[in-house]
Coordinates of C-alpha atoms and ligand atoms in Angstrom, one line a residue:
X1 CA -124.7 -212.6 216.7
X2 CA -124.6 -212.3 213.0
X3 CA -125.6 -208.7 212.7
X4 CA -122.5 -207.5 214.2
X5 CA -120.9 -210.2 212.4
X6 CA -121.6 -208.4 209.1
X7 CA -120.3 -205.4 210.3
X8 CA -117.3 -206.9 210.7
X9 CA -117.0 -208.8 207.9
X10 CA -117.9 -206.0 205.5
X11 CA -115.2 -203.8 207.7
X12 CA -112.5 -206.3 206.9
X13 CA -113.8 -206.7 203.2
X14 CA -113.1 -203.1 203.0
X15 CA -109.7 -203.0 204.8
X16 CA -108.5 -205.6 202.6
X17 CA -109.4 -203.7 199.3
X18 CA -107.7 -200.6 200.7
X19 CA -104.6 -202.9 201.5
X20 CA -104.8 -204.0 197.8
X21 CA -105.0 -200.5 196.4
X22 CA -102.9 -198.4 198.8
X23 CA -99.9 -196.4 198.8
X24 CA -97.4 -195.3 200.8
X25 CA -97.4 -196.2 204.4
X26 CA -99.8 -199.3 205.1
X27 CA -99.3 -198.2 208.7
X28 CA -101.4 -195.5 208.5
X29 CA -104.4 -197.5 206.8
X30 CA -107.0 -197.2 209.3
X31 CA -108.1 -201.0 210.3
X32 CA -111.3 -202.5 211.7
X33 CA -111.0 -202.9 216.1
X34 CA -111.1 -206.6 215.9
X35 CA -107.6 -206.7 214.2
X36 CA -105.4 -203.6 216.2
X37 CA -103.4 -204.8 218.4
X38 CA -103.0 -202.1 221.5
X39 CA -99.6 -203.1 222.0
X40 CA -97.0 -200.7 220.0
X41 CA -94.1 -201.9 217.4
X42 CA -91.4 -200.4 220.5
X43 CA -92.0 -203.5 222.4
X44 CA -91.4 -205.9 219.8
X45 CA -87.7 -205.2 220.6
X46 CA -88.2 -207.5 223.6
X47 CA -88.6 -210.2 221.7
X48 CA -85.1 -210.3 221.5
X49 CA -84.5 -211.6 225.0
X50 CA -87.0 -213.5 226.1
X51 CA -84.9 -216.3 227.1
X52 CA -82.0 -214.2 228.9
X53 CA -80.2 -217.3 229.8
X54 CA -79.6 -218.7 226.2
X55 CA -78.4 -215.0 225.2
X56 CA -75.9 -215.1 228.3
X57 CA -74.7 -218.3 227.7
X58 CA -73.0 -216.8 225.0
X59 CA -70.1 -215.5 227.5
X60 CA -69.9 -218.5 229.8
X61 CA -66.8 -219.8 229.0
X62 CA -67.1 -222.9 231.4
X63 CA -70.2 -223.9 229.5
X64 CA -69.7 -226.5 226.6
X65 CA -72.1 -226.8 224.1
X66 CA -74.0 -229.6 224.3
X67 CA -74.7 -231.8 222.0
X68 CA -70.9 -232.4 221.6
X69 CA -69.7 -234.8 218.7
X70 CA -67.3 -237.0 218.0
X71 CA -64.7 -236.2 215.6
X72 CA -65.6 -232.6 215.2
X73 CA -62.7 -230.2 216.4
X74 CA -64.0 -227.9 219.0
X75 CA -62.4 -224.3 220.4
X76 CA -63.9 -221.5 221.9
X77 CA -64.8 -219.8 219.4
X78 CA -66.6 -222.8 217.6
X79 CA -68.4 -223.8 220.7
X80 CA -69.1 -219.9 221.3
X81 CA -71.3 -219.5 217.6
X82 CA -73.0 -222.5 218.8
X83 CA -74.3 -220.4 221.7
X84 CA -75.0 -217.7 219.5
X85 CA -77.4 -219.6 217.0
X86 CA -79.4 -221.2 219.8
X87 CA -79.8 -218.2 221.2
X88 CA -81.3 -216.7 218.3
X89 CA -83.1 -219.4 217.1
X90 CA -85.2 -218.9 220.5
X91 CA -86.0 -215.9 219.5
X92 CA -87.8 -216.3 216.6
X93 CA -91.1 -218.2 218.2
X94 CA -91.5 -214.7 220.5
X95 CA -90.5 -212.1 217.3
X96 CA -93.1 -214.1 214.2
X97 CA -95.4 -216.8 216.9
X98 CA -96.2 -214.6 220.1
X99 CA -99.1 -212.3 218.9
X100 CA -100.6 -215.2 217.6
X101 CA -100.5 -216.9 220.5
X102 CA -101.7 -214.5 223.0
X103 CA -104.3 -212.8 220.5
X104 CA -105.8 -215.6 218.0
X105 CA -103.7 -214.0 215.1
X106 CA -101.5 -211.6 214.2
X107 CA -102.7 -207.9 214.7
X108 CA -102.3 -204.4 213.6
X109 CA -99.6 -203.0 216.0
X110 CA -99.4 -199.4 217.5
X111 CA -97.7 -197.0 215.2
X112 CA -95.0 -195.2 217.7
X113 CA -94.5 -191.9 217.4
X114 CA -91.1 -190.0 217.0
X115 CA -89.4 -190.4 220.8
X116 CA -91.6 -193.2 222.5
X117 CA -89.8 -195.4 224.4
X118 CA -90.1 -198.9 226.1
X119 CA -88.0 -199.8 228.7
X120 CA -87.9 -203.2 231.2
X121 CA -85.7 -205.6 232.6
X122 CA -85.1 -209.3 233.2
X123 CA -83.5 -209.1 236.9
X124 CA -82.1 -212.4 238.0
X125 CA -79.6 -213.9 240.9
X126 CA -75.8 -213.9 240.2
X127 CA -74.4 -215.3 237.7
X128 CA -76.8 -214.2 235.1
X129 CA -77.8 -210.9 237.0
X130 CA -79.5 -207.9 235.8
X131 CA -80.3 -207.4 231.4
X132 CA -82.3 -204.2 230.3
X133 CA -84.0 -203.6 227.6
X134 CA -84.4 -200.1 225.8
X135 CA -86.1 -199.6 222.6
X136 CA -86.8 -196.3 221.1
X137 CA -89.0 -195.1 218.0
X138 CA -86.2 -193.4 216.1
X139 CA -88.2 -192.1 213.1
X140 CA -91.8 -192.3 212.3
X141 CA -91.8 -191.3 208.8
X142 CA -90.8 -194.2 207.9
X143 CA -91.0 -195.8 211.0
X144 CA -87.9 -197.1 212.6
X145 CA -87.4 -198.3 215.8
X146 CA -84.1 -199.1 217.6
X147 CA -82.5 -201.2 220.4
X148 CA -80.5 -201.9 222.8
X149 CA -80.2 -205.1 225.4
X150 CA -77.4 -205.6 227.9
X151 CA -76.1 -207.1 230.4
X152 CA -72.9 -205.5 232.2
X153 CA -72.7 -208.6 234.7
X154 CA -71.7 -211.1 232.1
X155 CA -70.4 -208.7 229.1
X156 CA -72.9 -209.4 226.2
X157 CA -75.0 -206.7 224.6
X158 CA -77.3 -206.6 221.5
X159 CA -77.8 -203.5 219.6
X160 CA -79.9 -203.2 216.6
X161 CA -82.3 -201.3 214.6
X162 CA -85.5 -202.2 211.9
X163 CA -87.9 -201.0 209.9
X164 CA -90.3 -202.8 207.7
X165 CA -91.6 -201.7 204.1
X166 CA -94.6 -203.6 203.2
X167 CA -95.9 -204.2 199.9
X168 CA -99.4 -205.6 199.1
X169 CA -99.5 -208.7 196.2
X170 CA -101.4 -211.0 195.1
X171 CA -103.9 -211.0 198.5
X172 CA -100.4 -211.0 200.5
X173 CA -98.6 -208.8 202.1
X174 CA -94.7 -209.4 201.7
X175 CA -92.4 -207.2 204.0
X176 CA -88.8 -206.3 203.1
X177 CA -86.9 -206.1 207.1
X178 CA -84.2 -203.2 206.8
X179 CA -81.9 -202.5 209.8
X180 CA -79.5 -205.6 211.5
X181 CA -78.7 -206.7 215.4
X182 CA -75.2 -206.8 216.6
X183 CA -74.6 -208.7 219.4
X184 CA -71.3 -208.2 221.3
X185 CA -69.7 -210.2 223.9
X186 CA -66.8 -209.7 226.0
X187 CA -64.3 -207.0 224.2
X188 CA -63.4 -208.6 220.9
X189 CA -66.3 -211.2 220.0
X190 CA -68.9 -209.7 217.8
X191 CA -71.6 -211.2 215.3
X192 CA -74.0 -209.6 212.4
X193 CA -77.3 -210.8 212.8
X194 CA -79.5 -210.1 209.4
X195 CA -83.4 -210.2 209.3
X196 CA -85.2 -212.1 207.0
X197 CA -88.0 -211.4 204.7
X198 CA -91.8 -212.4 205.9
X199 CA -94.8 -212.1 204.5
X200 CA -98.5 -211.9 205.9
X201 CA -100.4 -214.9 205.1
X202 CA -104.4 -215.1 205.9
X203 CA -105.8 -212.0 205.3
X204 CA -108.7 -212.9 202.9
X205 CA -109.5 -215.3 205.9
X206 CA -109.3 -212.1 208.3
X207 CA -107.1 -214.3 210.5
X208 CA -103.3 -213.6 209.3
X209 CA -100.1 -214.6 210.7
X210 CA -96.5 -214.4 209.8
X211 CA -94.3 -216.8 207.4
X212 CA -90.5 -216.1 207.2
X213 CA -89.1 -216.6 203.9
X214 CA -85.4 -216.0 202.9
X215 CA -82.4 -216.4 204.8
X216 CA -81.1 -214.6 208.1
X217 CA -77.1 -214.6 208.1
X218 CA -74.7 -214.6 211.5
X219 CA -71.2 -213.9 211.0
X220 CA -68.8 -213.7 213.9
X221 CA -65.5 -212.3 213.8
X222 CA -63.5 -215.1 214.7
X223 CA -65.0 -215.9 210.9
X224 CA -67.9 -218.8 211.7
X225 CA -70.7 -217.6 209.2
X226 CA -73.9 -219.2 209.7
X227 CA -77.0 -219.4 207.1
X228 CA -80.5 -220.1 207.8
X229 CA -83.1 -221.0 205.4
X230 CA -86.7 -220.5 206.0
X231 CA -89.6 -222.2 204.9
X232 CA -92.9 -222.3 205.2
X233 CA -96.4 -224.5 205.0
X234 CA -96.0 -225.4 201.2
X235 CA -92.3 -226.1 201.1
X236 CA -90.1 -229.0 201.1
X237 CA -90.7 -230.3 204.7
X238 CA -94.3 -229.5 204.5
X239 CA -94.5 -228.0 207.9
X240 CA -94.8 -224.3 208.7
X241 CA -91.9 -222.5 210.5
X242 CA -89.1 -224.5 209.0
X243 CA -85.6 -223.4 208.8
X244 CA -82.0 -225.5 207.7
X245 CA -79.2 -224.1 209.3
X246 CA -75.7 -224.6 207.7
X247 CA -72.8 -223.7 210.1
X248 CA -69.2 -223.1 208.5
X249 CA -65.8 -221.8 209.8
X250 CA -66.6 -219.1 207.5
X251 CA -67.7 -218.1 204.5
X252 CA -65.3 -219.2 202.5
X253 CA -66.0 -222.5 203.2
X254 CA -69.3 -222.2 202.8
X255 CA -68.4 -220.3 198.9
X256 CA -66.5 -223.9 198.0
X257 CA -68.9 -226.3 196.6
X258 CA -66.0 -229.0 198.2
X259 CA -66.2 -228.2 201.7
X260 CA -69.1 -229.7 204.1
X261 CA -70.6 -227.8 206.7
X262 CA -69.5 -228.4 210.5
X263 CA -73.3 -228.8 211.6
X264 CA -76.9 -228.5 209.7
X265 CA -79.8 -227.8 211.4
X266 CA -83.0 -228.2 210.6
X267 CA -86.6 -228.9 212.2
X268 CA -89.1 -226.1 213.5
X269 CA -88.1 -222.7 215.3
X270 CA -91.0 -222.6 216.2
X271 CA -90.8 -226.3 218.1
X272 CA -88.4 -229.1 217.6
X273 CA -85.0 -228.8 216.0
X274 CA -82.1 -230.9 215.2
X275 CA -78.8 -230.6 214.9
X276 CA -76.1 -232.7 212.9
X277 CA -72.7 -233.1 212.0
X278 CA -72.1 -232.3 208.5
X279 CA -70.7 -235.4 207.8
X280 CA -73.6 -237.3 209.4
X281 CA -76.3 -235.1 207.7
X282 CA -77.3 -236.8 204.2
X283 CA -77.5 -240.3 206.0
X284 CA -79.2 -238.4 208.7
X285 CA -77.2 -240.5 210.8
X286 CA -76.8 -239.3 214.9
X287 CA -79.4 -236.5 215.4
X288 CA -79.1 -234.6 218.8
X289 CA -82.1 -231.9 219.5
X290 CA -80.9 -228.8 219.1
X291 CA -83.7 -226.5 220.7
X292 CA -86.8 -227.0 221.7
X293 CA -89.1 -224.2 221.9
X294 CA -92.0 -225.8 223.2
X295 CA -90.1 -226.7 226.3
X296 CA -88.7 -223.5 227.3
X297 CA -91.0 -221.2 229.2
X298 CA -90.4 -217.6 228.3
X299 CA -89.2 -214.8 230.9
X300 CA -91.1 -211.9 230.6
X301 CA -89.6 -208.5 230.9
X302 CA -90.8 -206.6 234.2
X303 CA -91.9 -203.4 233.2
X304 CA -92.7 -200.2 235.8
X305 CA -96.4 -199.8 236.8
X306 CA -98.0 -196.9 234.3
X307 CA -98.5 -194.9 236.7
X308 CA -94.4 -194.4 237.4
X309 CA -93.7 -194.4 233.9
X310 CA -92.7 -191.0 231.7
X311 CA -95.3 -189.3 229.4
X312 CA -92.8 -191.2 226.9
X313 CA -93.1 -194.3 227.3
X314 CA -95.4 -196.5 225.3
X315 CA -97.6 -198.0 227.7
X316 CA -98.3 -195.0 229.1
X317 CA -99.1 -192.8 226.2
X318 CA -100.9 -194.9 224.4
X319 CA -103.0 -196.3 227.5
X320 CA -106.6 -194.9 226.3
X321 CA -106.2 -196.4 222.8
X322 CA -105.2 -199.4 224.2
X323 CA -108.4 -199.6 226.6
X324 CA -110.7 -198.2 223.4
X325 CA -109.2 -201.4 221.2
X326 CA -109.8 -203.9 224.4
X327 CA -113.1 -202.6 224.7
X328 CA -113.6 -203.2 220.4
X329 CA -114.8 -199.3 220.6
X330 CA -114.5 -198.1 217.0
X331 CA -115.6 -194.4 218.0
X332 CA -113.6 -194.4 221.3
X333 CA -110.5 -195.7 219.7
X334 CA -110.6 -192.8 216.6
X335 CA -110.6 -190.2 219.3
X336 CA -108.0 -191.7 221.6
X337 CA -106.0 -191.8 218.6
X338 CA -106.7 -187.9 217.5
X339 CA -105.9 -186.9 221.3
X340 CA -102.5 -188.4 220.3
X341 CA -101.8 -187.7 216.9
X342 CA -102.7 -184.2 217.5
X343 CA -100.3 -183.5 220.5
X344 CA -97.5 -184.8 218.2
X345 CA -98.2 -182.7 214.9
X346 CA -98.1 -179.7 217.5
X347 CA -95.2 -180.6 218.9
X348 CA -93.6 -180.9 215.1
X349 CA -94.6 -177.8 214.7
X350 CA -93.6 -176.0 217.2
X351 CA -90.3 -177.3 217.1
X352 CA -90.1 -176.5 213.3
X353 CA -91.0 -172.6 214.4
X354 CA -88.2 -172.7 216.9
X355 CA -86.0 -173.9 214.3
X356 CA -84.5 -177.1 215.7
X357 CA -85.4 -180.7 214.9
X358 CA -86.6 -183.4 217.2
X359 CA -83.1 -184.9 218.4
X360 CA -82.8 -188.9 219.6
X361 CA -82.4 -190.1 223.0
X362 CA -80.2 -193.1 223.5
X363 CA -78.9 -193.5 219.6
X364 CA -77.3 -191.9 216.9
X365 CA -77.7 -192.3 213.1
X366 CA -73.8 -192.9 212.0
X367 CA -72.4 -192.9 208.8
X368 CA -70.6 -196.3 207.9
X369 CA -67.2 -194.5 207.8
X370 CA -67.9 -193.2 211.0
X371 CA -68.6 -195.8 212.6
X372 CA -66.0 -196.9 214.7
X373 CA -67.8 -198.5 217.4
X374 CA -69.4 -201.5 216.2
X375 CA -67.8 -204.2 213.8
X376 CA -70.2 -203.7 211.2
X377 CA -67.7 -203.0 208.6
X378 CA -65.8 -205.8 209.0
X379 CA -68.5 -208.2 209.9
X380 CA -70.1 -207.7 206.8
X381 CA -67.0 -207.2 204.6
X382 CA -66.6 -210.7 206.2
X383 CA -70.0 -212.3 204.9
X384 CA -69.6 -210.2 201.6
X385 CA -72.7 -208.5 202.7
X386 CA -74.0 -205.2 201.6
X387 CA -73.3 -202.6 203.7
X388 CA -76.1 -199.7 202.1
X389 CA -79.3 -199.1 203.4
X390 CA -80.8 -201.7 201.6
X391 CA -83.0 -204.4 202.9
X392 CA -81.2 -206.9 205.8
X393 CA -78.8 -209.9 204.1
X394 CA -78.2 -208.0 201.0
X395 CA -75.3 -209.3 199.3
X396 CA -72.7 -206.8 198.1
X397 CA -72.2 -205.9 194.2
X398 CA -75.2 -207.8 193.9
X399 CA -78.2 -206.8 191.2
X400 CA -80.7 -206.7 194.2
X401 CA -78.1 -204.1 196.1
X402 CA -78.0 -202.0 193.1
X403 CA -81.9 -202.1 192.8
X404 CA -82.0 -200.3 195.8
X405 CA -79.6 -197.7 195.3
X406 CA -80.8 -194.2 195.0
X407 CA -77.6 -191.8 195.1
X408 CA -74.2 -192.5 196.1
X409 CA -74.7 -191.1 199.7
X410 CA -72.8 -192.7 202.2
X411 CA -75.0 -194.8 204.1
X412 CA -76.0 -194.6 207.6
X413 CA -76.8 -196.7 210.9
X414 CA -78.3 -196.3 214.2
X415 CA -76.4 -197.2 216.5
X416 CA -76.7 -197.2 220.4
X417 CA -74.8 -194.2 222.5
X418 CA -74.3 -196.2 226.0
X419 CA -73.1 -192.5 227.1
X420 CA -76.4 -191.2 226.2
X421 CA -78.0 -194.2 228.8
X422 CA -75.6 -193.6 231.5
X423 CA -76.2 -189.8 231.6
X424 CA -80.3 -190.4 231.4
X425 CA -82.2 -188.7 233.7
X426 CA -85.9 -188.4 233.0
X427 CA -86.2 -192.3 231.8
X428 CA -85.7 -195.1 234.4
X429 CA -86.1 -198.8 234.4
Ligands
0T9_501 C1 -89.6 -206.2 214.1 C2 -91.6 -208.2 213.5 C3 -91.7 -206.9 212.7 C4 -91.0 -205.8 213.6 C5 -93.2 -206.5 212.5 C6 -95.1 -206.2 209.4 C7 -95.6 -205.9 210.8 C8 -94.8 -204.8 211.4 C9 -93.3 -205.2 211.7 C10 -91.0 -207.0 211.4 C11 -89.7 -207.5 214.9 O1 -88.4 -207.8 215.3 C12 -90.3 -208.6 214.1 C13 -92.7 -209.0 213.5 C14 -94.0 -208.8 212.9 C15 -94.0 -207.6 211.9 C16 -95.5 -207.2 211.8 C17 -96.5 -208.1 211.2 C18 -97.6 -207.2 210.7 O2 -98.6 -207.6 210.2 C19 -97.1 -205.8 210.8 C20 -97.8 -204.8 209.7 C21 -97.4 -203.4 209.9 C22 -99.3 -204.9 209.9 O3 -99.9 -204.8 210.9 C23 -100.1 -205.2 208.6 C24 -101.6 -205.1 208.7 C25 -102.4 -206.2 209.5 C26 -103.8 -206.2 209.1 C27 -101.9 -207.6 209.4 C28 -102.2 -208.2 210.7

């Protein structure tokens, strides 16, 4: 009716001009019910997964990658960073599409707190078998959460970590993605994922949703380096969620204006793509479909009922608020909140009395001459990227790096402890 119609609209009129003014943490900005969402930011890190049998192709060394052309030199390797950038072209529809899909429009996400966790798997019959999911709030001033999805059966694992900074402009929100996902198969094979920029489009509307912008890099360390464009709406193609993929032997190649790429790619990630050679490509002559993400169902992560699940884990702590913003309860959803906010601040503070600090569960924040488990170093040494905590597919000894520089700290990662997993106790999946 239009009374409560009003409300609303003079809620969101107000929202919007304390987006425009604020600073600081925009996740803290308290938003009108219609537009939380009472799902938190920890379970975004299934999104990562959501089609387990394109990320476990990756390690199927039977399967060749199809579409195969002509005249373009193939090896495992080669056929192997094919795998990986279908893969993660699938997941972009679940990580930028899915809220609007299931919701009407993007939404206002839970804000973890420091220690939540979300934990699930995707269980399936031999050969793809069993891939978990763990995903833990790692700081919540700033918020970071991190991840880790694997699957021992077939030897491929994904770790990463993000946090957004959002900054409000011209009746947009643009958000800078700092953090990166390594995904590691077998012993030796390891790429850099980056994370591209986005910004919030709608919101004068009170109906937004997410536009990628910028460029994610994927650089393996048999040297294939990979760069993907996005696009949006008023670009070039004119079509929202567009991406061009160029695929080199590495980035080298790609650096000399002389050499062609192996492949480009380039359609919707959202829908239809299309891959060609890079010969072929200015003629547009012999397009194969490269993914199709209207075709491929997703798999969704089975998670244990609430009522199994630690005090920890998301769904189960924040299981009033969530009910409060289902029911559009503005009062019910402020206290909910309180119950929760409160029992955190004591906990800080009692752990401040005591003397020791909060300590992390399954991951560790390394220094990058520490860190001797992942290939992050050399990956990124590779691509020539930056390797500071500065935001994802920075390029090194670049003027944006040195914008972001504020002491000559070494810079640290989170990174997963798979120790830390296998000696769990409280926490199962
Ligand atoms: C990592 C992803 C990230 C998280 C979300 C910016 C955002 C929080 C971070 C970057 C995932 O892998 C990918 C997808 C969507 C990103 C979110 C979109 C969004 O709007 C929120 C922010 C915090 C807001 O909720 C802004 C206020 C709201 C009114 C807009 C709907």
């Amino acid at each position: 009716d239009s009374s409560s119609a009003d409300v609303a609209n003079f809620t969101w009129t107000k929202f919007f001009k304390n987006m425009a003014t604020f600073k600081g943490d925009l996740s803290t900005l308290t938003a009108p019910p219609f537009i939380l969402s009472p799902v938190s930011l920890t379970e975004f890190s299934q999104y990562w997964s959501e089609h387990p049998d394109l990320l476990l192709a990756t390690n199927n060394k039977e399967a060749q990658f199809e579409p195969k052309f002509e005249g373009v030199e193939y090896n495992q390797e080669l056929n192997q960073f094919l795998f990986v950038v279908r893969w993660f072209i699938s997941t972009l529809k679940s990580q930028y599409c899915s809220r609007n899909e299931s919701m009407g429009s993007e939404k206002k996400p839970l804000n973890p707190f420091l220690g939540e966790v979300f934990v699930g798997k995707w269980e399936h019959e031999e050969p793809l078998g069993t891939t978990y999911c763990l995903s833990e709030q790692v700081s919540h001033h700033p918020p970071v959460t991190a991840y880790s999805i694997f699957n021992d059966t077939n030897k491929v694992s994904l770790q990463g970590y993000n946090q957004a900074k959002l900054n409000f402009s011209s009746a947009m929100l643009s958000v800078k993605q700092f953090g990166h996902a390594l995904l590691k198969i077998g012993e030796t094979n390891e790429y850099l994922i980056t994370l591209p920029t986005l910004h919030i489009e709608g919101l004068i509307a009170a109906a937004p949703y997410v536009e990628l912008e910028g460029k994610t890099y994927i650089q393996g360390t048999a040297g294939h380096f990979a760069v993907i464009e996005y696009t949006g709406k008023g670009w070039m193609s004119g079509k929202k969620n567009s991406f061009k993929c160029k695929i080199f032997e590495s980035k080298q190649d790609h650096d000399n204006e002389g050499t062609k790429p192996l492949f480009v790619i380039s359609g919707q990630w959202s829908g239809l793509s299309t891959i060609y050679t890079g010969d072929d490509e200015k003629k547009k002559k012999n397009p194969q479909t490269f993914y199709d993400a209207d075709r491929e169902a997703k798999d969704v992560l089975s998670v244990k009922p609430i009522e199994e699940q630690s005090e920890l884990e998301s769904r189960r702590a924040w299981k009033d608020v969530a009910e409060a913003i289902k029911e559009g309860d503005f009062n019910k959803i402020h206290q909910t909140k309180t119950v929760l906010e409160e029992k955190q601040r004591s906990l800080r503070k009692q752990e401040e009395e005591a003397g020791h600090k909060w300590e992390t569960r399954w991951f560790d924040l390394v220094p990058v001459d520490e860190d001797h488990s992942s290939g992050f170093v050399k990956l990124s040494s590779l691509a020539q990227l930056s390797m500071e905590d500065v935001p994802s597919g920075t390029i090194a000894g670049s003027k944006n790096e040195s914008k972001w520089l504020v002491d000559d700290k070494v810079a640290q990662h989170w990174r997963f402890n798979r120790q830390k997993w296998d000696d769990e106790s409280e926490i199962n999946i």
